mmCIF file of C-alpha atoms in Angstrom:
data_model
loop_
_atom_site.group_PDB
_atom_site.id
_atom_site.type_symbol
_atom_site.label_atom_id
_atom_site.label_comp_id
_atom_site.label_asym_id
_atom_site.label_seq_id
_atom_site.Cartn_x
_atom_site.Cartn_y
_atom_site.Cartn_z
ATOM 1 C CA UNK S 1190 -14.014 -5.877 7.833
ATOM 2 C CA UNK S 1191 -11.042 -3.824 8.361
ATOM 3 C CA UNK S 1192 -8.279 -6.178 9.573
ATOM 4 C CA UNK S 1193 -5.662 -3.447 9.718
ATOM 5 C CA UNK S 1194 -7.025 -0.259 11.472
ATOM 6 C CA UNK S 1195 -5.276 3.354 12.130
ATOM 7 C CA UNK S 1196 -8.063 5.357 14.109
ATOM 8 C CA UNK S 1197 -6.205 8.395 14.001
ATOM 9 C CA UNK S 1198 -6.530 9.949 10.270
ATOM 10 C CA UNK S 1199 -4.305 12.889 11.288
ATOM 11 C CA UNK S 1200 -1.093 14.114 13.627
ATOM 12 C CA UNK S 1201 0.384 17.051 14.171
ATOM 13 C CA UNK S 1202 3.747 17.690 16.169
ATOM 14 C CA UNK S 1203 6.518 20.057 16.403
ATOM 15 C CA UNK S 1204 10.213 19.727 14.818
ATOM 16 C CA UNK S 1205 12.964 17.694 16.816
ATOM 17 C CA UNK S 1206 9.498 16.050 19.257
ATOM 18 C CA UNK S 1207 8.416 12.547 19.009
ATOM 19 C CA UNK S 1208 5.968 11.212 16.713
ATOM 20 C CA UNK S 1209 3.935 8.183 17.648
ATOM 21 C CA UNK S 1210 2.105 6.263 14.991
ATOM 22 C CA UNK S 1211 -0.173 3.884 16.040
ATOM 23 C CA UNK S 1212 -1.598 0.855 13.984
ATOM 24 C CA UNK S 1213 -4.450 -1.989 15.537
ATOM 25 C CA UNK S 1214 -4.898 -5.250 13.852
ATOM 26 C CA UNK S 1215 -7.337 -8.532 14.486
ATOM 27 C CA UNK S 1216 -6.483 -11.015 11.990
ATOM 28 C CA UNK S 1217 -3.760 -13.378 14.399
ATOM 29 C CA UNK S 1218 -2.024 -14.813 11.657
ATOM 30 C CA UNK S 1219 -0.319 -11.817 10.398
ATOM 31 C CA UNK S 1220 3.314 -12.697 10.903
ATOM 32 C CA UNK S 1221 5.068 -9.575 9.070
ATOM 33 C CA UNK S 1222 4.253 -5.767 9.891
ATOM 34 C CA UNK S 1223 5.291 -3.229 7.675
ATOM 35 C CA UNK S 1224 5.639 0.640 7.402
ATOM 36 C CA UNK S 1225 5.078 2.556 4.287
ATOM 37 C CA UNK S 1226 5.291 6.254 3.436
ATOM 38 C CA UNK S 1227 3.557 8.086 0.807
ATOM 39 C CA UNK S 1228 4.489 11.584 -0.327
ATOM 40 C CA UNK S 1229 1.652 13.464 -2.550
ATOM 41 C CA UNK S 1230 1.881 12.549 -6.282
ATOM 42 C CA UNK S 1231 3.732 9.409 -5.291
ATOM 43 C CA UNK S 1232 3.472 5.812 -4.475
ATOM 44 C CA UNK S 1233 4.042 4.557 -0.894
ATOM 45 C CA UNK S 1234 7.619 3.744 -0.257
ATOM 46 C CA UNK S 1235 9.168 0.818 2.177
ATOM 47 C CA UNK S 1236 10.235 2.681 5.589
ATOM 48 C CA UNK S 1237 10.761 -0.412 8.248
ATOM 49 C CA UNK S 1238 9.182 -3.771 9.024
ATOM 50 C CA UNK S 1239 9.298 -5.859 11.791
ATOM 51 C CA UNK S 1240 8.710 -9.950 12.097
ATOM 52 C CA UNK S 1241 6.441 -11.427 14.430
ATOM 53 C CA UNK S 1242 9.383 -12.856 16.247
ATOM 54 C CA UNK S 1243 10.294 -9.450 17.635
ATOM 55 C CA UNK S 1244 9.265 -6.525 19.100
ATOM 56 C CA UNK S 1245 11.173 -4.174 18.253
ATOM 57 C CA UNK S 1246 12.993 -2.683 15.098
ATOM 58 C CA UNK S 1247 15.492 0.218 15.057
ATOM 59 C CA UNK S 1248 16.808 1.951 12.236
ATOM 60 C CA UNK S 1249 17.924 5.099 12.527
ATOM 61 C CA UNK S 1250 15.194 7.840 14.026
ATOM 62 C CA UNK S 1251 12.286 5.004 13.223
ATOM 63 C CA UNK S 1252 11.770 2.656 15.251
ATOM 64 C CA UNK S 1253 8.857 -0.241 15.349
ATOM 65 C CA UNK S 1254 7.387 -1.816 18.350
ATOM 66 C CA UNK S 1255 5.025 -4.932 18.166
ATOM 67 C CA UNK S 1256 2.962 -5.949 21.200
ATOM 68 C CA UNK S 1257 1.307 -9.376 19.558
ATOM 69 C CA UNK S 1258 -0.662 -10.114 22.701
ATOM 70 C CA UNK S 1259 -2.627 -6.180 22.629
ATOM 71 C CA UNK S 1260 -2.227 -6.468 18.160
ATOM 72 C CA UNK S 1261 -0.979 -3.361 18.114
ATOM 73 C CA UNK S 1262 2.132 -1.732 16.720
ATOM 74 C CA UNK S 1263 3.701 1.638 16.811
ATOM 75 C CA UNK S 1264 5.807 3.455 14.921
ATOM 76 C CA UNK S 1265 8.499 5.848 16.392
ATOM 77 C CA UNK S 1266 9.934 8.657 14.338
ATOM 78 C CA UNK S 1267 12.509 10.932 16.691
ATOM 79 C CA UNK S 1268 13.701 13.210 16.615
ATOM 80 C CA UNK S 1269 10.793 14.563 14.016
ATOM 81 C CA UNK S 1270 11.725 16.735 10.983
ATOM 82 C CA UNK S 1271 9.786 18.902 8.315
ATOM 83 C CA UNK S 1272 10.328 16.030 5.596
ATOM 84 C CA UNK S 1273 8.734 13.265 7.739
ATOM 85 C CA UNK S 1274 5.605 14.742 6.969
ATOM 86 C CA UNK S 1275 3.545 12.574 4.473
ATOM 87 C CA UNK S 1276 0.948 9.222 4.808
ATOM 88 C CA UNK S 1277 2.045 6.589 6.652
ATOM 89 C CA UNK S 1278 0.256 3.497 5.928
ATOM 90 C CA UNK S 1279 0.998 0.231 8.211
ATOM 91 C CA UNK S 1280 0.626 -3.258 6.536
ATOM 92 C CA UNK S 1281 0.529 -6.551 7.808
ATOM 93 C CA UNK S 1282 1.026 -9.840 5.613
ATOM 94 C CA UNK S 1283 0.740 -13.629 6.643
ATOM 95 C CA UNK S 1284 2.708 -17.020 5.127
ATOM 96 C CA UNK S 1285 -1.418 -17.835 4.946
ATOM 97 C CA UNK S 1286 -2.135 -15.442 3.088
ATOM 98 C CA UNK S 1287 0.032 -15.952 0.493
ATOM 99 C CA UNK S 1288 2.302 -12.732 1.962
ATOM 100 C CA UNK S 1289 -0.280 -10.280 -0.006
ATOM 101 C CA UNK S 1290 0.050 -7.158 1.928
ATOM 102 C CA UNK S 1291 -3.147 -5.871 4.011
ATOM 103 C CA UNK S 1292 -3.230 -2.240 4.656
ATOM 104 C CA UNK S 1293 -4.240 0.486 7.073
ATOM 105 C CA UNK S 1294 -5.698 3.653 6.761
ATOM 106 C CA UNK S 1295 -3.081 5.656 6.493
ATOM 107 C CA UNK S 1296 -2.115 8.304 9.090
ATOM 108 C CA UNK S 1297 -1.337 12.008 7.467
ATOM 109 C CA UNK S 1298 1.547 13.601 9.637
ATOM 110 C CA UNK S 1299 2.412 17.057 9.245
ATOM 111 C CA UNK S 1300 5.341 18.225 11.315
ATOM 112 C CA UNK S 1301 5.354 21.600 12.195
ATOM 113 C CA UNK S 1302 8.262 23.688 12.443
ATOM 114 C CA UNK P 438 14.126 4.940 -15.046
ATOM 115 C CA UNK P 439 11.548 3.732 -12.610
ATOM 116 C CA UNK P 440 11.092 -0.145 -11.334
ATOM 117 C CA UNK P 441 7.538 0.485 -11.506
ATOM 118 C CA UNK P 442 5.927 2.508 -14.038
ATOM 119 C CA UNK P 443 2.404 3.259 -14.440
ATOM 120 C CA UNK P 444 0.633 4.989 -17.262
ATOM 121 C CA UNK P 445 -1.209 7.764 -17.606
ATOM 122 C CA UNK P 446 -0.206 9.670 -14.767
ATOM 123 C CA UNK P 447 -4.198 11.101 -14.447
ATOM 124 C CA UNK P 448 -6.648 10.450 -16.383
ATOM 125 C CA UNK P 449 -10.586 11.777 -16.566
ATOM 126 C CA UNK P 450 -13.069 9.281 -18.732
ATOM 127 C CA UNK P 451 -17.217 9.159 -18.702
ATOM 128 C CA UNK P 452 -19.003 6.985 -17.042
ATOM 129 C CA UNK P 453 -19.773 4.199 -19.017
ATOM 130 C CA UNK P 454 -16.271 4.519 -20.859
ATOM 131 C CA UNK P 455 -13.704 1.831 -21.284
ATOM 132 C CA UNK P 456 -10.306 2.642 -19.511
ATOM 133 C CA UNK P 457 -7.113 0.714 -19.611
ATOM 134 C CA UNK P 458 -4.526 1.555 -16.550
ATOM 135 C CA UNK P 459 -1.138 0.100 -17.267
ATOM 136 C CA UNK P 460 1.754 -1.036 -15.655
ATOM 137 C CA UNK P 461 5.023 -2.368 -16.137
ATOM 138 C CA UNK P 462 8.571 -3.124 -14.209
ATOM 139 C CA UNK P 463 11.868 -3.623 -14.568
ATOM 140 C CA UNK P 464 12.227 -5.261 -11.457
ATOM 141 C CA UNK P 465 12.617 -8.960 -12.828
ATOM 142 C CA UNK P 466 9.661 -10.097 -9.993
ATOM 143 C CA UNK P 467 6.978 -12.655 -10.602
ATOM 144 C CA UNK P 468 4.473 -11.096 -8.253
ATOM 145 C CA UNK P 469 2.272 -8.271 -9.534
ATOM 146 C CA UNK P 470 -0.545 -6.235 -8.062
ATOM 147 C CA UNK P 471 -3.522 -3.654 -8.035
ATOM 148 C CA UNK P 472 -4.957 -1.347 -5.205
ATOM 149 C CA UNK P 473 -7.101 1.841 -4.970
ATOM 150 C CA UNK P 474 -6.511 4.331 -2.343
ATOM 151 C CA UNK P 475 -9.436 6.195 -1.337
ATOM 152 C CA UNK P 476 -9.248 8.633 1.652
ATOM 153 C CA UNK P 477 -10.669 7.209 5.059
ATOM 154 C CA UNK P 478 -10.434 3.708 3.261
ATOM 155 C CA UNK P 479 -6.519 3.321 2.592
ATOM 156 C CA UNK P 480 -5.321 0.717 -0.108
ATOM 157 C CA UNK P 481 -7.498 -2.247 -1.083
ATOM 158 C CA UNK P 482 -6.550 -5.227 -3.171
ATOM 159 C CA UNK P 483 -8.292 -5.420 -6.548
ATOM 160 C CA UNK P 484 -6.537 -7.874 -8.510
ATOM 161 C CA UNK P 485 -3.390 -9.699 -8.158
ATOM 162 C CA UNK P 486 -1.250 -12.260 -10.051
ATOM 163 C CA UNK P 487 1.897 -14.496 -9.113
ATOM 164 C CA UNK P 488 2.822 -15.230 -12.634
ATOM 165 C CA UNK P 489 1.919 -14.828 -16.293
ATOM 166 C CA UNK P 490 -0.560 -17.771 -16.007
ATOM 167 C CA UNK P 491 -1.804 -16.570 -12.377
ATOM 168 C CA UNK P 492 -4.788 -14.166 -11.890
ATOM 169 C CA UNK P 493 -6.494 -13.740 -8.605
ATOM 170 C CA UNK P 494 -9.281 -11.151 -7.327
ATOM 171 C CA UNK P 495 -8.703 -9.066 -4.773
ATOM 172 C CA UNK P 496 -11.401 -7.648 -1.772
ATOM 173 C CA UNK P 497 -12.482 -5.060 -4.588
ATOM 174 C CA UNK P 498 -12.615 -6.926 -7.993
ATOM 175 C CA UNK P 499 -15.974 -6.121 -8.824
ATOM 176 C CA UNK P 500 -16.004 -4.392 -12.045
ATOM 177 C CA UNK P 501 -12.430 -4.277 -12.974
ATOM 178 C CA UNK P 502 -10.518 -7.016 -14.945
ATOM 179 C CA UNK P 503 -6.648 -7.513 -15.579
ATOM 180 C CA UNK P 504 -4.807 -8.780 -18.131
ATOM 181 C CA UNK P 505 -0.742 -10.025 -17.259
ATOM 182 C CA UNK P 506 0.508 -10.215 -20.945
ATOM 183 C CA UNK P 507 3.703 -10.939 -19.809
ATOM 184 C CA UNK P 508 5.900 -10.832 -16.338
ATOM 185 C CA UNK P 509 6.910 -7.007 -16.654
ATOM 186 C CA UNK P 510 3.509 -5.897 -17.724
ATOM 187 C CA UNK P 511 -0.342 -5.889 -15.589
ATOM 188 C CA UNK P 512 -2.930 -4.039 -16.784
ATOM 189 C CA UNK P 513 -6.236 -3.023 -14.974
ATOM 190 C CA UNK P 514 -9.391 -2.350 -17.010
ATOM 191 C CA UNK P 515 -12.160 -1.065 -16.616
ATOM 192 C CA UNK P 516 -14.946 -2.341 -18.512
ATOM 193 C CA UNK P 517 -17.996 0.281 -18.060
ATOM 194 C CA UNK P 518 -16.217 3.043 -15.663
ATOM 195 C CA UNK P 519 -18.980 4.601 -12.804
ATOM 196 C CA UNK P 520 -17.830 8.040 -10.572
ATOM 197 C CA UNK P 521 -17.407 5.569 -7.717
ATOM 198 C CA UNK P 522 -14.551 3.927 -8.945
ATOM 199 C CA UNK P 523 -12.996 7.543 -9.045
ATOM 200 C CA UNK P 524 -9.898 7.375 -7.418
ATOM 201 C CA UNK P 525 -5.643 6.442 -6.991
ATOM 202 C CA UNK P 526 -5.079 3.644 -8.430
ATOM 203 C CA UNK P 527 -1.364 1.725 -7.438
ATOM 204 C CA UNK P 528 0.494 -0.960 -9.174
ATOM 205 C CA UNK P 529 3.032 -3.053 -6.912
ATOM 206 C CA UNK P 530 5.705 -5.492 -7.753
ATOM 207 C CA UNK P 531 7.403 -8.216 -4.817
ATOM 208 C CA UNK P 532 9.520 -11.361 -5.119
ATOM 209 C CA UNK P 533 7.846 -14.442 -3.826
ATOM 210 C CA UNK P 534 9.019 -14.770 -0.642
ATOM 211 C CA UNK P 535 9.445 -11.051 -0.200
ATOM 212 C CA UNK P 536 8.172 -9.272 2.482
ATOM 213 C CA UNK P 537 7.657 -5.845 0.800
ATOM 214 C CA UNK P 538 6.668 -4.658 -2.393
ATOM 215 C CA UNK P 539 7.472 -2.037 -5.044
ATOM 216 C CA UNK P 540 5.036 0.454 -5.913
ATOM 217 C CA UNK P 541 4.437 2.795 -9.085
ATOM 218 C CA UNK P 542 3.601 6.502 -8.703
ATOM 219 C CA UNK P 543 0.036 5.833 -8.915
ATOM 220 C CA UNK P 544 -2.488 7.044 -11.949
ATOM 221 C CA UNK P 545 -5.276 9.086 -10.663
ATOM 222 C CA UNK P 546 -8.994 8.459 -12.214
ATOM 223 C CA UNK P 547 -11.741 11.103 -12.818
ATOM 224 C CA UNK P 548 -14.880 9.209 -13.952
ATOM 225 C CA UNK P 549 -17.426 12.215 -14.385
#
């Protein structure tokens, strides 16, 4: 039962457009979202987050939007460059759940120049 | 240094072989953890521990055991390894109450 879901495994746009992560998730009680980045050979890194209590998160050419009522979240990157491509993995975590991180898929976006 | 190191880097072992995957951090953090990342499947929880006396299984726990000899160090065996548990294997470190965590740069597994 996959409570965090990214249905698309790949994305590919050009330099300077938007990208437009997308991440689905059906367990209600997930009160923190978070955005994580993986380059090849390395462990995912923290890009943004975003609390329940908002819906939306700036910083910088990222940006996070939460719709609770739809569970879904996106992530904004703009405009795109060469070294935003990598895995982006969105995680959710509730105060239920101890705050153990549940993860997606992952999303591999290559950005082309 | 790293926060989070994990050692080896890659490793290939026989099924049926006994591996040891460790991990340690300099982060000062109570919270310690395990996934896997396999392709279409992201990263799973196998094990996880909130302090040196705290072990918990994960979704994935089946066999794999840990061992948390102390609060910088987490280790992940496994006991009799099978090609299915091929795959990148992730420590992570958070604060209790912390939203994120830490992770190491991963130790890839080749059980042939």
């Amino acid at each position: 039962d996959q409570q965090v879901k990214q249905n698309s495994p790949s994305l590919s746009v050009q330099e300077g457009r938007i990208s437009i992560l997308n991440c689905d998730y059906t367990n209600s009680m997930f009160d923190y979202f978070l955005w994580y980045k993986k380059y090849p050979a390395e462990g995912p890194t923290f890009l943004i987050s975003i609390s329940s209590i908002k819906d939306k998160n700036e910083d910088g050419r990222f940006t996070v939007f939460l719709n609770k009522s739809a569970k879904h979240l996106s992530l904004h990157i703009v405009p795109s460059q060469p070294g935003d491509s990598a895995v982006y993995f969105c995680a959710a975590s509730s105060i239920q759940g101890a705050q153990k991180l549940v993860f997606g898929q992952g999303t591999r976006l290559t950005i082309n120049p | 240094d790293a926060d989070v190191t994990q050692t080896p880097r890659n490793r290939i072992t026989k099924t049926g072989k006994r591996i040891m995957l460790e991990c340690s951090q300099t982060k000062g953090h109570d919270r310690m953890y395990w996934y896997r990342q396999d392709p279409g499947l992201g990263l799973r929880l196998i094990y996880y521990s909130f302090d040196v006396k705290d072990i918990n299984k994960g979704e994935i726990s089946d066999g794999y055991s840990v061992s948390r000899q102390a609060q910088a160090k987490f280790s992940l065996s496994l006991e009799s390894a099978i090609p299915n548990q091929t795959a990148l294997y992730f420590c992570a470190t958070s604060a209790e109450g912390a939203q994120g965590y830490t992770f190491g740069s991963g130790t890839r597994l080749t059980v042939v």
